[in-house]
Short mmCIF file of C-alpha atoms and ligand atoms in Angstrom, two decimals:
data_model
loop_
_atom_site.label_atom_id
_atom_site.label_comp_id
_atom_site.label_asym_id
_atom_site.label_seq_id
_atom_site.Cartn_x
_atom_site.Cartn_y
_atom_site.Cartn_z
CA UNK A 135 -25.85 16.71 -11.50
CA UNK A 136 -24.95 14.30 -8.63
CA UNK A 137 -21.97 14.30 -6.79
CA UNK A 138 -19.56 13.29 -9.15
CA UNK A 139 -16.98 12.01 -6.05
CA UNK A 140 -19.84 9.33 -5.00
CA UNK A 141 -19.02 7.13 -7.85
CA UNK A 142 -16.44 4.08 -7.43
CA UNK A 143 -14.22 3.94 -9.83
CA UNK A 144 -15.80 1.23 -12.10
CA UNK A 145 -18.74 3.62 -12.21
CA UNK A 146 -16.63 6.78 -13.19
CA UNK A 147 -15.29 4.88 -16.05
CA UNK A 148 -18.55 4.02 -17.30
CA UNK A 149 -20.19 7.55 -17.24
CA UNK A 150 -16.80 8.80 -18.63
CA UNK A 151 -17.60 6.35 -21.85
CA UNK A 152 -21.13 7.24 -22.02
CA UNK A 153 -20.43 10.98 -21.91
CA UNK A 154 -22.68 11.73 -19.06
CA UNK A 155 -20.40 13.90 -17.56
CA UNK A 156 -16.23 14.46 -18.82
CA UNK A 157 -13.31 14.08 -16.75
CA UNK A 158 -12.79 17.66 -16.41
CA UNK A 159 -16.14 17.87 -14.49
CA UNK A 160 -15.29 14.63 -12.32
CA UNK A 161 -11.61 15.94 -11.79
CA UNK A 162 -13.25 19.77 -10.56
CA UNK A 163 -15.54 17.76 -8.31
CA UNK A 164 -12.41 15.70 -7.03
CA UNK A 165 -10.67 19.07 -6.55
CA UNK A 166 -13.70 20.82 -4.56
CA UNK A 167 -13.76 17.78 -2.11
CA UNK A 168 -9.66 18.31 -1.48
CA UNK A 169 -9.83 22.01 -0.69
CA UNK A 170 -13.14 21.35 1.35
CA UNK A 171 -11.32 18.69 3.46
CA UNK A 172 -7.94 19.86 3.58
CA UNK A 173 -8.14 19.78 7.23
CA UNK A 174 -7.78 15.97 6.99
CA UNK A 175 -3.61 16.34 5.78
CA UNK A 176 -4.47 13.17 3.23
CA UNK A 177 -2.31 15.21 0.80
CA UNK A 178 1.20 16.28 1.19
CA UNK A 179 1.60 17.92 -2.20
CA UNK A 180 -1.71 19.14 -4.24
CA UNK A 181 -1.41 19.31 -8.12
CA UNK A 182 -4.36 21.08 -9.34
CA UNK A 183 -3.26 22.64 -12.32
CA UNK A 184 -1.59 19.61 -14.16
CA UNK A 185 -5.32 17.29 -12.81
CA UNK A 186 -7.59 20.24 -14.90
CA UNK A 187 -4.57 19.66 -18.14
CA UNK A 188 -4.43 15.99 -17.79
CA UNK A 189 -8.38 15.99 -17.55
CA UNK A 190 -8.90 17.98 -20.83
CA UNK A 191 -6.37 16.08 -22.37
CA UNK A 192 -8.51 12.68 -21.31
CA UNK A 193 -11.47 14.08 -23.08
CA UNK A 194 -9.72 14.69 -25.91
CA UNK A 195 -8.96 10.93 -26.22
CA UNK A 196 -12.07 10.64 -25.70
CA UNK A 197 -13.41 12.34 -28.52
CA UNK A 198 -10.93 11.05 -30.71
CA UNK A 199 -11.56 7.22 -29.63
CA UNK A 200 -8.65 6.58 -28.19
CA UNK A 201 -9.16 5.91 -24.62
CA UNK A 202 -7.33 4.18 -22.11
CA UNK A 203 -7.99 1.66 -19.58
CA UNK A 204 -8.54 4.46 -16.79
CA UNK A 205 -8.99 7.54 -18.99
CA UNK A 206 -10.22 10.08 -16.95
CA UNK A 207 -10.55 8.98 -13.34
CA UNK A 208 -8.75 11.21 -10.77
CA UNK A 209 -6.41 9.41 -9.18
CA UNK A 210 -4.38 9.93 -6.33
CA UNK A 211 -0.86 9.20 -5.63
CA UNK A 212 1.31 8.14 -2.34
CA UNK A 213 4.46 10.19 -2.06
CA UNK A 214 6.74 6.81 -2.34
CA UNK A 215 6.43 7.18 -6.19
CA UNK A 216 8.82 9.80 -7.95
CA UNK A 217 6.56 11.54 -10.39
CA UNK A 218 8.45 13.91 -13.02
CA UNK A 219 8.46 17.27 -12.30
CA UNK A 220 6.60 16.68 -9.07
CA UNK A 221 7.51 17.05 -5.90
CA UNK A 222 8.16 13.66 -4.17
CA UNK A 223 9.06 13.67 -0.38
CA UNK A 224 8.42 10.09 0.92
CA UNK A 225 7.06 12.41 3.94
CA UNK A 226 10.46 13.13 4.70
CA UNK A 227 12.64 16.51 5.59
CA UNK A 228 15.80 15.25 3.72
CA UNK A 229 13.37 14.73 0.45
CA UNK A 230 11.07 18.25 1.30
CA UNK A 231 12.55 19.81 -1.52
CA UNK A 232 13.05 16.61 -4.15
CA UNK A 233 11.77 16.91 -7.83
CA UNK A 234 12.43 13.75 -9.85
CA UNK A 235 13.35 14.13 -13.26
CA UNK A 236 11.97 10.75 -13.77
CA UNK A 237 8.80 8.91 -13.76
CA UNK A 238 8.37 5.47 -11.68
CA UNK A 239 7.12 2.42 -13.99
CA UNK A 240 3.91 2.28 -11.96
CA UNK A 241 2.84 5.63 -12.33
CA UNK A 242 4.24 6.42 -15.98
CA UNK A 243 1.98 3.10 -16.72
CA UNK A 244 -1.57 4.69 -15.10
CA UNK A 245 -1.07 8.06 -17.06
CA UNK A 246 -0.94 5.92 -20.13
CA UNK A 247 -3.61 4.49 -19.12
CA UNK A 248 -5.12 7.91 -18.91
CA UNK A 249 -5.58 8.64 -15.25
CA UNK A 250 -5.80 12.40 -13.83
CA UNK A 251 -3.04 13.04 -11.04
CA UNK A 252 -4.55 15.10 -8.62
CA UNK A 253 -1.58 14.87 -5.98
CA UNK A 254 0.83 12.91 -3.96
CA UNK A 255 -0.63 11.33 -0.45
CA UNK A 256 0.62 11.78 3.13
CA UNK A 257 2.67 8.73 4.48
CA UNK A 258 4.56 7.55 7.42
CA UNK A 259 8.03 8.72 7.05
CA UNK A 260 9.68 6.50 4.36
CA UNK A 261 6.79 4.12 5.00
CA UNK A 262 7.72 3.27 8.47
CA UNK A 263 4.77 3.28 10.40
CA UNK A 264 1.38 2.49 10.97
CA UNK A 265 -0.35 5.47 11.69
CA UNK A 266 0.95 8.13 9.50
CA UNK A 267 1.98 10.02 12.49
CA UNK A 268 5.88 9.65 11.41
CA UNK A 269 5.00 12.09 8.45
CA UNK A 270 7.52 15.58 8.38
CA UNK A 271 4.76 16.85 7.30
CA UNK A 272 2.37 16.24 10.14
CA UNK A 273 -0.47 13.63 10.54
CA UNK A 274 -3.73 12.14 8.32
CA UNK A 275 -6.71 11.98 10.34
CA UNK A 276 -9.09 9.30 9.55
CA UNK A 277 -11.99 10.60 7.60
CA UNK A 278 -14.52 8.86 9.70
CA UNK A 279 -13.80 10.01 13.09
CA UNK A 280 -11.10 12.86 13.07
CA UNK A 281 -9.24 11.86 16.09
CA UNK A 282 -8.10 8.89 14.76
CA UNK A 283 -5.77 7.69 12.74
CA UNK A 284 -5.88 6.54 9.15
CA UNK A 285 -3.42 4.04 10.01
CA UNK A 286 -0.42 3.63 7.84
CA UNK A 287 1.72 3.82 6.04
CA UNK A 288 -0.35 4.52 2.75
CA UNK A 289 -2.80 6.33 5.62
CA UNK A 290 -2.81 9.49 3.43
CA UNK A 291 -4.13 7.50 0.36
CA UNK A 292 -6.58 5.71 2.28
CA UNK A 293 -8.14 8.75 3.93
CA UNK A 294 -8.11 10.65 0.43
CA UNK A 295 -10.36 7.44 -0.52
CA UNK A 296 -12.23 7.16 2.13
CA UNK A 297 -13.42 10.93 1.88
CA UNK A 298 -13.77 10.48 -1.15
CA UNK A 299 -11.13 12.70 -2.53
CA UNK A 300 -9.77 10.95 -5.30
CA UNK A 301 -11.79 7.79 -7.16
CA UNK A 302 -8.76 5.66 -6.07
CA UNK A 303 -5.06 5.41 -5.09
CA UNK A 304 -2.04 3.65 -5.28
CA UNK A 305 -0.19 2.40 -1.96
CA UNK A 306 3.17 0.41 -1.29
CA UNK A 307 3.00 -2.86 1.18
CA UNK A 308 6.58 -3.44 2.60
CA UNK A 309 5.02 -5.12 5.98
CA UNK A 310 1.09 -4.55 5.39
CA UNK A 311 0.91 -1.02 4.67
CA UNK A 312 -2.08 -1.14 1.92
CA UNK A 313 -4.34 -3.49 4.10
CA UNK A 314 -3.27 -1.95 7.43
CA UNK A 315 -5.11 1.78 6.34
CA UNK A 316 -7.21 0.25 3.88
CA UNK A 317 -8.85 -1.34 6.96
CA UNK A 318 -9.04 1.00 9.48
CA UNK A 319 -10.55 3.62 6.64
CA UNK A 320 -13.21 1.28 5.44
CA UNK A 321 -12.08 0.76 2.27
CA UNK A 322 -10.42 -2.30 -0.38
CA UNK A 323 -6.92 -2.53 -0.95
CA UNK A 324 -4.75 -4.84 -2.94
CA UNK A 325 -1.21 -6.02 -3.27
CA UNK A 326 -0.20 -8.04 -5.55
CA UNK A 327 2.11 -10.90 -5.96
CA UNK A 328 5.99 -9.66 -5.75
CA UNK A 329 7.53 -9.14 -9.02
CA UNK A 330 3.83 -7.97 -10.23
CA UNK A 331 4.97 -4.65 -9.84
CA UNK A 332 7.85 -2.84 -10.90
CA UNK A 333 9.77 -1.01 -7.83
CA UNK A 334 11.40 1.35 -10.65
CA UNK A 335 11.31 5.25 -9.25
CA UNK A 336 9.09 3.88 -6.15
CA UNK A 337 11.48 5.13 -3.13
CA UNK A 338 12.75 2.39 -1.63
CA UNK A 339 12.37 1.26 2.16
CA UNK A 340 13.61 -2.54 2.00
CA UNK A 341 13.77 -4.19 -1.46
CA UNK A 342 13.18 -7.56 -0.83
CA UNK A 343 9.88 -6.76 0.73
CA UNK A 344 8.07 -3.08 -0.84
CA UNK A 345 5.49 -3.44 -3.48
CA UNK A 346 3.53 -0.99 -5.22
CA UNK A 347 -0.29 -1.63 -5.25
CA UNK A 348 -3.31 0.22 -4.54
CA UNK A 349 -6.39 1.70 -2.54
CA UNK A 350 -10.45 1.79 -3.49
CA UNK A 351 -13.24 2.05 -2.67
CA UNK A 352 -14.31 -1.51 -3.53
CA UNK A 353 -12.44 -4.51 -5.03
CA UNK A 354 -13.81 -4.35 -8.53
CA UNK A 355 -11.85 -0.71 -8.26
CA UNK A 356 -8.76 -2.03 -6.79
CA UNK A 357 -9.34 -4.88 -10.28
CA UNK A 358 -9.27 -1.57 -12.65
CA UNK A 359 -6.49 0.64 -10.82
CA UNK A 360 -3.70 -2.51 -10.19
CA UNK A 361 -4.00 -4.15 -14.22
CA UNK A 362 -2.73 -1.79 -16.07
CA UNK A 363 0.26 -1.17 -13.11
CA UNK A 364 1.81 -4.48 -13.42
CA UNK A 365 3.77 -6.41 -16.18
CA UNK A 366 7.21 -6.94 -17.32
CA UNK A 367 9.70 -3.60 -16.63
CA UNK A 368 13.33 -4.05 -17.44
CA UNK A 369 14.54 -1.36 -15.07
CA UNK A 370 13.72 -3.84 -12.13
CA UNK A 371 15.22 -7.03 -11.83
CA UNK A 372 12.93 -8.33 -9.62
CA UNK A 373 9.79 -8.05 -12.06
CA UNK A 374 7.91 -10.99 -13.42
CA UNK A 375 7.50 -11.34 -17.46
CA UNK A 376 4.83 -13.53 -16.66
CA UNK A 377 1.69 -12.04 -18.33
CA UNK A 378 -0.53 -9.89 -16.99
CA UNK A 379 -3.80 -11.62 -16.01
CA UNK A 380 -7.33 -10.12 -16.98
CA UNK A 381 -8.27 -8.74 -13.20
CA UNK A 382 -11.68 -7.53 -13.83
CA UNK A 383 -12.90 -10.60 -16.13
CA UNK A 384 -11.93 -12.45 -12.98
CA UNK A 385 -14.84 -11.10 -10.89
CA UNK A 386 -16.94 -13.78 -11.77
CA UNK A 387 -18.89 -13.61 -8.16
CA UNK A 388 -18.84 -17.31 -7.95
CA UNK A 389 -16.85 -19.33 -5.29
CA UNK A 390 -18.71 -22.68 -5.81
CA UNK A 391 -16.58 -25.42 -4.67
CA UNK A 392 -13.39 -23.25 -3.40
CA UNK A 393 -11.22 -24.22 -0.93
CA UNK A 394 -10.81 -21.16 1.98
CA UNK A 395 -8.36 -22.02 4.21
CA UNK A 396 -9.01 -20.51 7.87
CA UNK A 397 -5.49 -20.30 9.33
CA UNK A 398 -5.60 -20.63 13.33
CA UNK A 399 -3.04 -18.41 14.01
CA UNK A 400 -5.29 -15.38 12.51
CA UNK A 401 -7.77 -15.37 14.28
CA UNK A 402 -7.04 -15.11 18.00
CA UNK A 403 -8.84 -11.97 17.59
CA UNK A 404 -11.47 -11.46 15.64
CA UNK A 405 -13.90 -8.51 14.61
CA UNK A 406 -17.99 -8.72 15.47
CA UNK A 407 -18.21 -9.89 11.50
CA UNK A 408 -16.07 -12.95 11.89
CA UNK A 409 -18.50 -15.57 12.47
CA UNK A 410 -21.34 -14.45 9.65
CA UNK A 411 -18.88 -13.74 7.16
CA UNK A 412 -17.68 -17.46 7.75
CA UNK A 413 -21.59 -18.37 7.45
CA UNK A 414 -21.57 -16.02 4.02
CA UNK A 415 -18.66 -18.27 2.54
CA UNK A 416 -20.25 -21.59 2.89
CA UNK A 417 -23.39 -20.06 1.96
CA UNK A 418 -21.71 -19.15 -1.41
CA UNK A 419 -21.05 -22.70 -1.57
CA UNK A 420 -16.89 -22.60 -0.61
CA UNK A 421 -15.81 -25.19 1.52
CA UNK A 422 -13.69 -24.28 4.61
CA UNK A 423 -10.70 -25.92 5.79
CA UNK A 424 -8.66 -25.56 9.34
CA UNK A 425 -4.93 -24.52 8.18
CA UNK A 426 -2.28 -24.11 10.69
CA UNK A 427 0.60 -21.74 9.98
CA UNK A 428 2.80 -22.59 12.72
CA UNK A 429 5.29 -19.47 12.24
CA UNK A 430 2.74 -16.78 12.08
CA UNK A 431 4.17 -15.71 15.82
CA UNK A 432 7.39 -14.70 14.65
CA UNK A 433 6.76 -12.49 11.54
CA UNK A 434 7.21 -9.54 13.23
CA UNK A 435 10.19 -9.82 14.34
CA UNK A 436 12.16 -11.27 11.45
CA UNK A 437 10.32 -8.51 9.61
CA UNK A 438 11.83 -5.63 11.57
CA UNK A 439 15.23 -6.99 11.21
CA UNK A 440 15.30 -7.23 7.48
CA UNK A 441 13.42 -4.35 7.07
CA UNK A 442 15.26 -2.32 9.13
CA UNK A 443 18.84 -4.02 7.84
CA UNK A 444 17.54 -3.58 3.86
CA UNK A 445 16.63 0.10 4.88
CA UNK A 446 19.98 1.16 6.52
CA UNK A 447 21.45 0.59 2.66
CA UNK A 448 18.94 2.06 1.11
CA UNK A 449 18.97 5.40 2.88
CA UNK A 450 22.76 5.42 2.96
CA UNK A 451 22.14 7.28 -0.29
CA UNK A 452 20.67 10.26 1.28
CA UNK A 453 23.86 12.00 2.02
CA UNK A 454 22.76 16.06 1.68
CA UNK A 455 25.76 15.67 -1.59
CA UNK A 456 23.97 15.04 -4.52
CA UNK A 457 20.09 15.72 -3.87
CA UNK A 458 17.78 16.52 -1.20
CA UNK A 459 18.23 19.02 1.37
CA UNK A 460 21.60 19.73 3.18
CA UNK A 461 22.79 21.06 6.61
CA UNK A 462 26.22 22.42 5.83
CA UNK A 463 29.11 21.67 8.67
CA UNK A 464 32.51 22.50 8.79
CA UNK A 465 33.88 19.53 7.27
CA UNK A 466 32.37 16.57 5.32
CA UNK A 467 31.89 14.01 7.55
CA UNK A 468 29.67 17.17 9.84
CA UNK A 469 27.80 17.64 7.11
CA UNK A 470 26.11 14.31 6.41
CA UNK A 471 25.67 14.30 10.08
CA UNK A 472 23.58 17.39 10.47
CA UNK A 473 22.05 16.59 7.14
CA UNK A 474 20.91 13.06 8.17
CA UNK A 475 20.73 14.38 11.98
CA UNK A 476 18.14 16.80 10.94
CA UNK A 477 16.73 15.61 7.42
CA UNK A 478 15.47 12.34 9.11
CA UNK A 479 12.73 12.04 12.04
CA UNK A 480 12.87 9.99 14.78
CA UNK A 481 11.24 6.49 13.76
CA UNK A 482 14.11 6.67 10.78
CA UNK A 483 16.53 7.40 12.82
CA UNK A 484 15.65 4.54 15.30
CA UNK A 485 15.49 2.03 12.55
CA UNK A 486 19.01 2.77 10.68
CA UNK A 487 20.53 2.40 13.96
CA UNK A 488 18.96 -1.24 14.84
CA UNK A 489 19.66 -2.06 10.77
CA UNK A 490 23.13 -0.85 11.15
CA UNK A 491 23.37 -3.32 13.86
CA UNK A 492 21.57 -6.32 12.12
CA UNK A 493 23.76 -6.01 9.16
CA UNK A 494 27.10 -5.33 11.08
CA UNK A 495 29.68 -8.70 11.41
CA UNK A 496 28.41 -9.44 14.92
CA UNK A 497 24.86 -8.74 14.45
CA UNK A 498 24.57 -10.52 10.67
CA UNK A 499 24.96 -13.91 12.07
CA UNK A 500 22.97 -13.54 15.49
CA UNK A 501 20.09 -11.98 13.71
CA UNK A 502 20.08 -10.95 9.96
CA UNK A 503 20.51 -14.91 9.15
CA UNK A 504 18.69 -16.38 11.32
CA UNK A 505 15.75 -13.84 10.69
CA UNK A 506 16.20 -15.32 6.68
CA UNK A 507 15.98 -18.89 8.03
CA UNK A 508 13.46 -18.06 9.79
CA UNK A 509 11.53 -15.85 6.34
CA UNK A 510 12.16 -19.19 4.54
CA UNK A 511 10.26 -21.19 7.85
CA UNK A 512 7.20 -18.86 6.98
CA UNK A 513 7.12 -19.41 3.28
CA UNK A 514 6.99 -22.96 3.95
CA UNK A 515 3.76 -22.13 6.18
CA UNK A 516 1.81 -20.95 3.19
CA UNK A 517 3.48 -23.44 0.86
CA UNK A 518 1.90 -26.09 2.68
CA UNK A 519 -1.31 -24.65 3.14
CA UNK A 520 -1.54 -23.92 -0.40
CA UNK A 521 -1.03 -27.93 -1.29
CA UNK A 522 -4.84 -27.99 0.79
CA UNK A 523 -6.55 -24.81 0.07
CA UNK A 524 -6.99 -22.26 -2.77
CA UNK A 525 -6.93 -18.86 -0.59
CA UNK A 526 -6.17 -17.87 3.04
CA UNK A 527 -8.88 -15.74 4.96
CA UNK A 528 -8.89 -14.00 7.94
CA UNK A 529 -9.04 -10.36 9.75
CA UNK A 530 -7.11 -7.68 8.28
CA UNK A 531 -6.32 -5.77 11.27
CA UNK A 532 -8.20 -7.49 14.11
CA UNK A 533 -8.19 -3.69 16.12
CA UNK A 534 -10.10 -0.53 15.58
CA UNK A 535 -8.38 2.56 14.88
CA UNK A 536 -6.37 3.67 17.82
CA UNK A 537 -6.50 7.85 18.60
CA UNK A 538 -3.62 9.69 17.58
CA UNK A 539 -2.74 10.54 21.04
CA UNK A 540 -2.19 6.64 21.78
CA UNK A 541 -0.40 6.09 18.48
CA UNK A 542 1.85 8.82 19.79
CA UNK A 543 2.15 7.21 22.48
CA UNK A 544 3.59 3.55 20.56
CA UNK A 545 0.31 1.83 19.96
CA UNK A 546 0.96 1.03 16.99
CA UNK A 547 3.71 -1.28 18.29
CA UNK A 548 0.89 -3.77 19.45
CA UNK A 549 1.10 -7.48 18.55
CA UNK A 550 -2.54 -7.12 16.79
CA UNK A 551 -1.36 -4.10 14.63
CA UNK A 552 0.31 -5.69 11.91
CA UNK A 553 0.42 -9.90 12.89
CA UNK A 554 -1.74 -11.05 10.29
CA UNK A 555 -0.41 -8.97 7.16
CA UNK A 556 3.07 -9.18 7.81
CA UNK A 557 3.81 -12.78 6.94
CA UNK A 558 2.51 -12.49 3.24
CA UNK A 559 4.59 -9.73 3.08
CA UNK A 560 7.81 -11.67 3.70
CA UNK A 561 6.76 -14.41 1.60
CA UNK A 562 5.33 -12.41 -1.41
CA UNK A 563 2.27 -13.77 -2.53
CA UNK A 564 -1.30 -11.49 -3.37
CA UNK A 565 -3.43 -10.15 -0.57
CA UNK A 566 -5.97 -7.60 -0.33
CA UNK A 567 -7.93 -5.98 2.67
CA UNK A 568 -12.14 -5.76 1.64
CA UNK A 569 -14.03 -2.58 2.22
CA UNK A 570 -15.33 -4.37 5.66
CA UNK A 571 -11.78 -5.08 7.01
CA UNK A 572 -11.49 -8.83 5.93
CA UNK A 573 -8.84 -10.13 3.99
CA UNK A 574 -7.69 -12.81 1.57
CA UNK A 575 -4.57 -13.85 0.31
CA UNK A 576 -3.32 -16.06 -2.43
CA UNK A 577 -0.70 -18.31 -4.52
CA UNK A 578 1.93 -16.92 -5.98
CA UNK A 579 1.17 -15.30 -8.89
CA UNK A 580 -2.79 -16.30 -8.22
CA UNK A 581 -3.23 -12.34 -7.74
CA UNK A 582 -6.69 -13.05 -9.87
CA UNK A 583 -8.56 -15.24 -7.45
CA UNK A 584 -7.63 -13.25 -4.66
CA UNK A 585 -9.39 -10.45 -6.31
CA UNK A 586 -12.64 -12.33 -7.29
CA UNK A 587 -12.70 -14.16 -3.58
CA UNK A 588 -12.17 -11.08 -2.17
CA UNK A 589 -14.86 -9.20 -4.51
CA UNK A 590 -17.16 -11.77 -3.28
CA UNK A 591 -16.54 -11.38 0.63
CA UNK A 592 -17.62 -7.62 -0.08
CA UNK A 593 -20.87 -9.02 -1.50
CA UNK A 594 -21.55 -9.83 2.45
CA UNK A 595 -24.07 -7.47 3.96
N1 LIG B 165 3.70 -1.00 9.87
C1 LIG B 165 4.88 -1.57 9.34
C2 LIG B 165 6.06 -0.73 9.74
O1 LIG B 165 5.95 0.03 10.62
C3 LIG B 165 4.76 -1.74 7.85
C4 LIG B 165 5.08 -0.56 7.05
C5 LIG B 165 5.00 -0.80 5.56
O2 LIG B 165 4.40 -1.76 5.08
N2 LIG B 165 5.60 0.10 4.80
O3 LIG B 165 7.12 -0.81 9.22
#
């Protein structure tokens, strides 16, 4: 038999439904890559046992007629998403020891779909980071040259893809963090619109911004993984009961007559396949229209102080009292210290501190408003831009994968890290990363044609 782990997921599915091979073979295959390139780190926590029963279980639905959307692909899944009865750390010390007794929406949604959990993916601590180097439990090396990194956060999903250790993954975008690995592993990623998604059981970094998505090896993959994820979920506020489109029937492969908006602002710096996959569009018969998004500039930094402000509330919770691990001290107040002193790393640390500042009576009206007025300056950007075009296009990550000496060493913090994934991040609309670094995002709610333009920009050779 072939190698079982060179299948996309589309392809998986298909052999799964003509019974050329069952999921318990795929999911052994899946398994044999993991062990074989454990030396990678892609996963923090490894769950074996429960991929063989969920497999066998798959091919019973199987046999009975009953199968799901995804029954039977081996999936993996990033340690942001509390999975019942499985450890979930959000690559953190305070969390190293954390077993939810719940299930997030996402996840409980692609097991009833019929996906195989093989295991839970290395991250940046929390998600903060772009390199997976903030991880407690040490860092991801990118699959295609090992002393790199995978980037980040969702760099241990993106590596387990890339090496082809699960068919796909999910992810969670809170300032790029899908695209951002997606890219520098070679491989699709999609997140879509805000409110898509629930946030239910995903751990949460800064609310108004993290969204669940997912990782692939192509587009048509990230189609299958991401449908039957969204939809209506009354545990989060924030999620849409709009109707969930049909993803894959969207990949129509024809971009006749669309309007691709090339924003200036994205593409000071360019990769080498810029220019021909500009050529490709028009070839496919899109037209191309100049856009300028005249706030681009300062989406980093109005990022970082409401990500940072939303995240100083959000990890108030983790106190060493009710869950997680805990540093005694001699009285109460010493033992949340040593328990947050010691339970978070560094990057954490540095970011409550600047959020406890942003959010504090002195610091709320020189930065955490303005920063808003300035969100709402951005959203008006791509509101305009929409009333000309149907999609945005440009570079994912205009940079190759930095070692992980130098992202030790803060380069990460460059301006062409995150610049160009950041703003649709603040503003909430669909984008997705291809499998050759280029990206497209969308209207609101338009998470379809971002899909099918971006399914077509992989069509490039
Ligand atoms: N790289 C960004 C950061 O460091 C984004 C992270 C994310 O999207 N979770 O915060």
């Amino acid at each position: 038999m072939t190698d079982l782990t060179n299948l996309t997921l589309s392809a998986t599915l298909k052999g799964l439904e003509n019974k050329e091979f069952s999921s318990v073979d795929v999911t052994k295959a899946y398994l044999q890559k993991m062990e074989d390139l454990r030396r990678l780190n892609a996963f923090i926590t490894e769950t074996p046992e429960h991929a063989l029963e969920m497999a066998k279980a798959s091919d019973e639905h199987r046999a009975k007629g009953i199968a799901g959307k995804l029954e039977g692909a081996p999936i993996a899944i990033k340690d942001m998403f509390c999975t019942k009865g499985i450890r979930t750390t959000a690559a953190s010390k305070i969390l190293s020891n954390f077993v939810p007794e719940f299930e997030a929406t996402t996840t409980e949604r692609l097991w009833q779909a019929g996906a195989v959990c093989l295991g839970k993916t290395n991250t940046d601590e929390f998600a903060m980071g772009s390199s997976t180097i903030t991880s407690y439990f040490g860092v991801t090396h990118n699959p295609h040259d090992e002393t790199r990194v995978p980037g980040g956060s969702s760099g241990g999903s993106a590596a387990a893809v890339a090496a082809h250790m699960c068919a796909a993954a999910t992810g969670t975008e809170t300032g790029g963090s899908i695209r951002h690995p997606a890219s520098f592993c070679q491989i699709s990623g999609f997140k879509p619109t805000y409110g898509r998604c629930s946030r239910y059981g995903v751990v949460a970094y800064a609310s108004s911004l993290d969204e669940p998505g997912v990782l692939a090896r192509t587009i048509e993959d990230c189609a299958h993984m991401i449908e039957p994820m969204m939809g209506y979920d009354p545990k989060d506020s924030t999620c849409s009961k709009r109707e969930v489109p049909d993803l894959v029937g969207a990949l129509d492969k024809n971009i006749k007559g669309m309007k691709i908006g090339i924003p200036k602002e994205y593409t000071e710096l360019v990769p080498d396949n810029w220019e021909p996959a500009l050529q490709f569009l028009k070839e496919q018969g899109a037209e191309l229209i100049d856009v300028d998004m005249p706030h681009t500039e300062e989406a980093g930094m109005v990022y970082y102080v409401i990500s940072q402000g939303e995240a100083t509330t959000n990890l108030a919770r983790y106190d060493g009292a009710r869950y997680g691990v805990r540093v005694e001290g001699k009285t109460l107040d010493e033992m949340y210290m040593n328990t947050r002193m010691e339970g978070f790393g560094q990057e954490v640390r540095n970011r409550m501190i600047l959020g406890t500042f942003f959010t504090s009576a002195k610091g709320y009206n020189d930065y955490f408003v303005p920063a808003q007025k300035m969100r709402s300056l951005i959203k008006q950007d791509f509101d305009k831009a929409f009333e000309k075009v149907d999609v945005l296009f440009s570079p994912a990550v205009p940079i190759k994968p930095f070692t992980i000496e130098e992202a030790k060493h803060g380069a990460a913090k460059g301006r062409f890290n995150d610049n160009y994934l950041m703003p649709s991040c603040l503003t909430g609309v669909p984008a997705g990363c291809a499998n050759n670094g280029l990206q497209v995002i969308g209207r609101m709610w338009d998470d379809a044609t971002v899909l099918k333009v971006l399914d077509v920009v992989e069509m490039m050779k």
